[in-house]
Coordinates of C-alpha atoms in Angstrom, one line a residue:
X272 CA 19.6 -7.7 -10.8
X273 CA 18.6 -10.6 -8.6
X274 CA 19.9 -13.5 -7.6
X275 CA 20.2 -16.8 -9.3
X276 CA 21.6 -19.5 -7.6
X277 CA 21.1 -19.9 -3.9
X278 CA 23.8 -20.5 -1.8
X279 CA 24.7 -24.2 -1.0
X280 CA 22.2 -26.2 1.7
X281 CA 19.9 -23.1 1.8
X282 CA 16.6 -23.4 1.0
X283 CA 14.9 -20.6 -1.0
X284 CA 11.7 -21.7 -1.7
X285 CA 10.6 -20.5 1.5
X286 CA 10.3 -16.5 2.0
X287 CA 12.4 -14.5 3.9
X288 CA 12.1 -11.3 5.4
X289 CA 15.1 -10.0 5.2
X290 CA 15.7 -10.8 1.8
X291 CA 11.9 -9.3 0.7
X292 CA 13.6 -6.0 2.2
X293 CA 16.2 -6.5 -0.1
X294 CA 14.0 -6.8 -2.8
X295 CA 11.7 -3.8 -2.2
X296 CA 15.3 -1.4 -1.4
X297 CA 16.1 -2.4 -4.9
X298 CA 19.2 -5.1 -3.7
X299 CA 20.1 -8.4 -5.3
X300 CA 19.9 -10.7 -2.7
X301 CA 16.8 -12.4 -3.0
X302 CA 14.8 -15.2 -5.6
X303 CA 11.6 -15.8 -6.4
X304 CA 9.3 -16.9 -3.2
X305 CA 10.8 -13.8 -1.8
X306 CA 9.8 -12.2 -4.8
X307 CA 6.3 -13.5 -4.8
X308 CA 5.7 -12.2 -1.0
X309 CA 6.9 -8.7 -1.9
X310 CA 4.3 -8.6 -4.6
X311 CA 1.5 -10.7 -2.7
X312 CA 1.7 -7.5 0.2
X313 CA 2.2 -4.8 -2.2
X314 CA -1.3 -6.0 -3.5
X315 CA -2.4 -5.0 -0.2
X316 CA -0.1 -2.2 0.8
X317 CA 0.8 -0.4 -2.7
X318 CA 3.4 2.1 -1.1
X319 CA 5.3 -0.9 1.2
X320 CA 8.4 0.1 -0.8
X321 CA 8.7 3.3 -0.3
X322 CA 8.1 2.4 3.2
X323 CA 11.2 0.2 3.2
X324 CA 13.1 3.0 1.4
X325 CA 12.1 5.8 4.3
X326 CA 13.0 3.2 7.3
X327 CA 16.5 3.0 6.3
X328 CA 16.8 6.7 5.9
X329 CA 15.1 6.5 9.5
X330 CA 17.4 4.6 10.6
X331 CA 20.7 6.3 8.9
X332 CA 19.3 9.3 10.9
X333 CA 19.1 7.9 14.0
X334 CA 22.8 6.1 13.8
X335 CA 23.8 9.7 13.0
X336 CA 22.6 11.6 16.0
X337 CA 23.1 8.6 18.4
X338 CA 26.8 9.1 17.6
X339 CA 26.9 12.7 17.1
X340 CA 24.7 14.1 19.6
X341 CA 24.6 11.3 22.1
X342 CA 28.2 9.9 21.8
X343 CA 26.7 6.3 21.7
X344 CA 30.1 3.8 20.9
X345 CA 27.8 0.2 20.8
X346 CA 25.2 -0.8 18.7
X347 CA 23.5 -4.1 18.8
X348 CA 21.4 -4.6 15.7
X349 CA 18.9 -6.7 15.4
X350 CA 17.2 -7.9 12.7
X351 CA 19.9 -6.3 10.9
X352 CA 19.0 -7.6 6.9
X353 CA 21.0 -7.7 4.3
X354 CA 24.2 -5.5 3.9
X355 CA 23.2 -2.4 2.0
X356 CA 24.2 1.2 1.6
X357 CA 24.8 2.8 5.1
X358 CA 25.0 0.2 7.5
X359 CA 25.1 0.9 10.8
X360 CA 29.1 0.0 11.1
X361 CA 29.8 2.4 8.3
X362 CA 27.8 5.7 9.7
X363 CA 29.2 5.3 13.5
X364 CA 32.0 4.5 12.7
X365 CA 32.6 7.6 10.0
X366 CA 31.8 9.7 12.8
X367 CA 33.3 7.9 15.6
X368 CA 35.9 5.3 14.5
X369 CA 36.1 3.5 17.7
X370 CA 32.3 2.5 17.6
X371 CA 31.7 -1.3 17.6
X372 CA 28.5 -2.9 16.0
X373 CA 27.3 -6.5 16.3
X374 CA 24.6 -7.2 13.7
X375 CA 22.4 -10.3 14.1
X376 CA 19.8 -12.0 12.0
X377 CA 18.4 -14.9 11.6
X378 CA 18.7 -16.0 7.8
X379 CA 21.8 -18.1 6.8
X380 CA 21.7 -16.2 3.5
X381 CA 22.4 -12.8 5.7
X382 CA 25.1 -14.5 7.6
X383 CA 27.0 -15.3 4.6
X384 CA 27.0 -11.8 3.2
X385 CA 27.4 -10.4 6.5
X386 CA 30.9 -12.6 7.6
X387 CA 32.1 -11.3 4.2
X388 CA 30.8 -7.3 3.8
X389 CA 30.5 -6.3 7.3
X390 CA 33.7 -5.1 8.5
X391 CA 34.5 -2.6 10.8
X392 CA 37.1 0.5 10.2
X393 CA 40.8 -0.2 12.1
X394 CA 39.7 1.2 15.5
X395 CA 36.2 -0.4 15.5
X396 CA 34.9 -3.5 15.8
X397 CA 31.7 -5.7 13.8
X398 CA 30.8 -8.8 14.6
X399 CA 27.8 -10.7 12.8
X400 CA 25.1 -12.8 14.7
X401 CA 23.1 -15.7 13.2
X402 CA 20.5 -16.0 16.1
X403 CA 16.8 -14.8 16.4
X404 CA 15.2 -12.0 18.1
X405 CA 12.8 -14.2 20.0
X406 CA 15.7 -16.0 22.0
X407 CA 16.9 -12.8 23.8
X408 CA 19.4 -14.8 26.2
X409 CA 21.3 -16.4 22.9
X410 CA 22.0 -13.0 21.6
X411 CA 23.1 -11.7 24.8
X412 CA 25.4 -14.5 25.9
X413 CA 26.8 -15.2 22.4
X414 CA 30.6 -15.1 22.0
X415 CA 30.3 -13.1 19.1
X416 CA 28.0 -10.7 21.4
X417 CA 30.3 -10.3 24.7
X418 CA 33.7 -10.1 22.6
X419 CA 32.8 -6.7 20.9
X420 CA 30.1 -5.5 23.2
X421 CA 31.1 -4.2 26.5
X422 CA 27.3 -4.4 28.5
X423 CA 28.4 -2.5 31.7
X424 CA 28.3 0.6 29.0
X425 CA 25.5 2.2 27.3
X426 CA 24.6 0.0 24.1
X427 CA 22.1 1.0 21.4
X428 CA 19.5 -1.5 20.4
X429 CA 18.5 -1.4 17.3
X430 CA 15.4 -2.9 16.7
X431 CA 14.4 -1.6 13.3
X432 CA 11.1 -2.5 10.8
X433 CA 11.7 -6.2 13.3
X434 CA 9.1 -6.3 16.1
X435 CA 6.3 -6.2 13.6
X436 CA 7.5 -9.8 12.1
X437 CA 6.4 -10.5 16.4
X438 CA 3.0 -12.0 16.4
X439 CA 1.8 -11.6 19.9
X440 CA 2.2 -15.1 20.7
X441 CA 5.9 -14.3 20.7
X442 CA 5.6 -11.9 23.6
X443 CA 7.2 -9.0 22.0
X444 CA 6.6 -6.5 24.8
X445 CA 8.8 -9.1 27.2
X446 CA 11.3 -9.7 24.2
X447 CA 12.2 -5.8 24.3
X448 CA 12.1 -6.0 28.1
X449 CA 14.6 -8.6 28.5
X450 CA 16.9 -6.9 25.7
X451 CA 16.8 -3.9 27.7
X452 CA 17.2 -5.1 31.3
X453 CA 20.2 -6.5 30.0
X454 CA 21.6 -3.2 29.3
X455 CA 23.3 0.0 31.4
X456 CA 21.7 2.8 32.0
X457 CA 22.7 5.3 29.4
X458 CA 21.4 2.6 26.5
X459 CA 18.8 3.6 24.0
X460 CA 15.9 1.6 22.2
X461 CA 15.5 2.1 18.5
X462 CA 12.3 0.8 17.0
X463 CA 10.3 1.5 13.9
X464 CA 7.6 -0.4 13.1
X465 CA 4.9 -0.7 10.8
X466 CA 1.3 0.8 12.2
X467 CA -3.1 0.1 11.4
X468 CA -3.0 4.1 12.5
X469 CA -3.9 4.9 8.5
X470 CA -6.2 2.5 7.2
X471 CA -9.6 2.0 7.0
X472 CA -11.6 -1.0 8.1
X473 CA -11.9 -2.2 4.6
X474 CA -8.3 -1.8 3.9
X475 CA -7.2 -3.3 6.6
X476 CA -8.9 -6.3 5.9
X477 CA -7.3 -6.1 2.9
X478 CA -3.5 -5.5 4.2
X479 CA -4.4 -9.2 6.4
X480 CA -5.4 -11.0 3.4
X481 CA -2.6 -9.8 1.6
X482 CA 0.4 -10.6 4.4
X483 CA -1.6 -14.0 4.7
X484 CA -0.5 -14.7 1.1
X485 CA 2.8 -13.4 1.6
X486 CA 3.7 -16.3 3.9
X487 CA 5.2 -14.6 6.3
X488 CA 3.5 -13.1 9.5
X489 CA 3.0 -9.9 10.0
X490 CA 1.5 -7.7 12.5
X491 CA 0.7 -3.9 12.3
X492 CA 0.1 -1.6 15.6
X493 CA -1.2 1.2 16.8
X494 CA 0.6 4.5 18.4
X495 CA -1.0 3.3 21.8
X496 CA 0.6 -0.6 21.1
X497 CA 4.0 1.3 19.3
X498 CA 4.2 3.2 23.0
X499 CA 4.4 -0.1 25.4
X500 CA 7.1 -0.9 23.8
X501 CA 9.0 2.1 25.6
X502 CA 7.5 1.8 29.5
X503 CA 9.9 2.4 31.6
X504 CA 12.5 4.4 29.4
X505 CA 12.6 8.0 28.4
X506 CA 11.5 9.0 24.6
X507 CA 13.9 11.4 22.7
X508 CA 12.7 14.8 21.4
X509 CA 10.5 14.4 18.9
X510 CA 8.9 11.3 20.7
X511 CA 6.6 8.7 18.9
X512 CA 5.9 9.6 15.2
X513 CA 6.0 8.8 11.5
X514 CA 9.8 7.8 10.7
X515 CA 9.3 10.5 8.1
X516 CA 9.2 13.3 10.6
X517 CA 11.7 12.0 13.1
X518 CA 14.6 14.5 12.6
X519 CA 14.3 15.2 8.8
X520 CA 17.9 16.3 8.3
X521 CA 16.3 19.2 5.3
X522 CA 13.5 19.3 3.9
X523 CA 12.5 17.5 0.5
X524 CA 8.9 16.2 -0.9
X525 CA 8.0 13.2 0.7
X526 CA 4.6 11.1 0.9
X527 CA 2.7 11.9 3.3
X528 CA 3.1 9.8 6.6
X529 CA -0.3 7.9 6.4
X530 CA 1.2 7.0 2.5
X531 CA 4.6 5.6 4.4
X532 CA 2.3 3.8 8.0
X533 CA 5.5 3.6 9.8
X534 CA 6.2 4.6 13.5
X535 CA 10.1 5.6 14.8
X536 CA 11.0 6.6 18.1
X537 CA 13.9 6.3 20.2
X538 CA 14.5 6.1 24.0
X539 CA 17.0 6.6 26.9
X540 CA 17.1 3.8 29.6
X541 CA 17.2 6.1 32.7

């Protein structure tokens, strides 16, 4: 089922990541120049939906052991999407109520689904964000951000299937730096990110033209470009890999990592 009538003021004519996501996980939550992206870089990418599929397993995983293993209690997602099944409220909190999430992303449409469907347990506490990844300061000063997050203590950032919508214009590597200099020691980095490691000259080439048409920019990196993004910090057992093979929780037939062209890792801040 997908959506019909936009909200009020918003203009939908215009793609949206977040709400592509959406669109490729199956959700409702999007319209038709969202529509017509997803299908403009499938053209190029075939498998980009199961992609999107294994990155929110990835990322289910990672909430998981962060809480379990790690006893991580603060989460700041960013580029958090659309509410779906398993957000990152619902699986810390599950294990430990007392965890406190703030989500932030930059599409009004987001926002007002977020205000309404992210809600923390009794003990916890979620807040939602409408700010942008490439104004690091904003998100860490915010209200919204300081209320629920205490940053003297270990956060995890969560910067999942985001950094690749970061041409490198937009300074990525500093945008990550600043995020993290901002936080204790004791935080983590979460990234996954979309990688060129599988693909051919030719298809590459293709993949471009195709996220040219989609309207919305998009850049693919290597396992040596993925890596900068954790200098300084200390990568988590298994290191950098496919999201596919970054603590399977069992075993079950999957495509085979170059099929999925997604890199996960996580890191300590030492």
């Amino acid at each position: 089922m997908e959506s019909e009538q936009p909200p009020p003021g918003i203009d939908v004519s215009v793609p949206h990541s977040a709400r592509r996501y959406d669109y490729w996980l199956g959700g409702k939550d999007n319209f038709e120049a969202d529509r017509e992206s997803a299908r403009a870089v499938a053209e190029g990418y075939p498998p980009v939906q199961c992609a999107a599929v294994a990155n929110r397993a990835f990322l289910r995983r990672v909430v998981a052991y962060l809480a379990r293993d790690v006893g991580v209690r603060q989460y700041l997602d960013i580029g958090a999407g659309l509410p779906t099944v398993g957000n990152v409220h619902e699986i810390a909190q599950a294990i430990a109520p007392e965890s406190r999430v703030v989500y932030v992303d930059n599409d009004p449409i987001v926002a007002i689904h977020a205000k309404t469907l992210l809600r923390g347990g009794s003990h916890g506490r979620t807040a939602y964000l409408e700010a942008d990844l490439r104004d690091p300061a904003a998100i860490l000063t915010d209200p919204e951000t300081t209320s629920v997050l205490d940053l003297s203590r270990p956060v995890a950032l969560m910067l999942v299937a985001v950094l690749h919508f970061i041409t490198d214009d937009q300074r990525p590597y500093e945008l990550v730096r600043q995020l993290c200099d901002a936080l204790a020691p004791g935080s983590y980095l979460v990234v996954s990110h979309a990688t060129n490691d599988h693909l051919s000259v030719e298809d590459l080439a293709e993949s471009d033209a195709a996220n040219q048409r989609s309207g919305i920019p998009f850049r693919l990196r290597s396992t040596a470009e993925f890596a900068r993004f954790f200098e300084g910090l200390e990568l988590q057992p298994p290191g950098i890999g496919s999201i596919l093979s970054w603590r399977p929780e069992t075993w079950s037939a999957h495509p085979r990592p170059e099929a999925v062209s997604m890199l996960g890792a996580v890191a300590r801040k030492p």
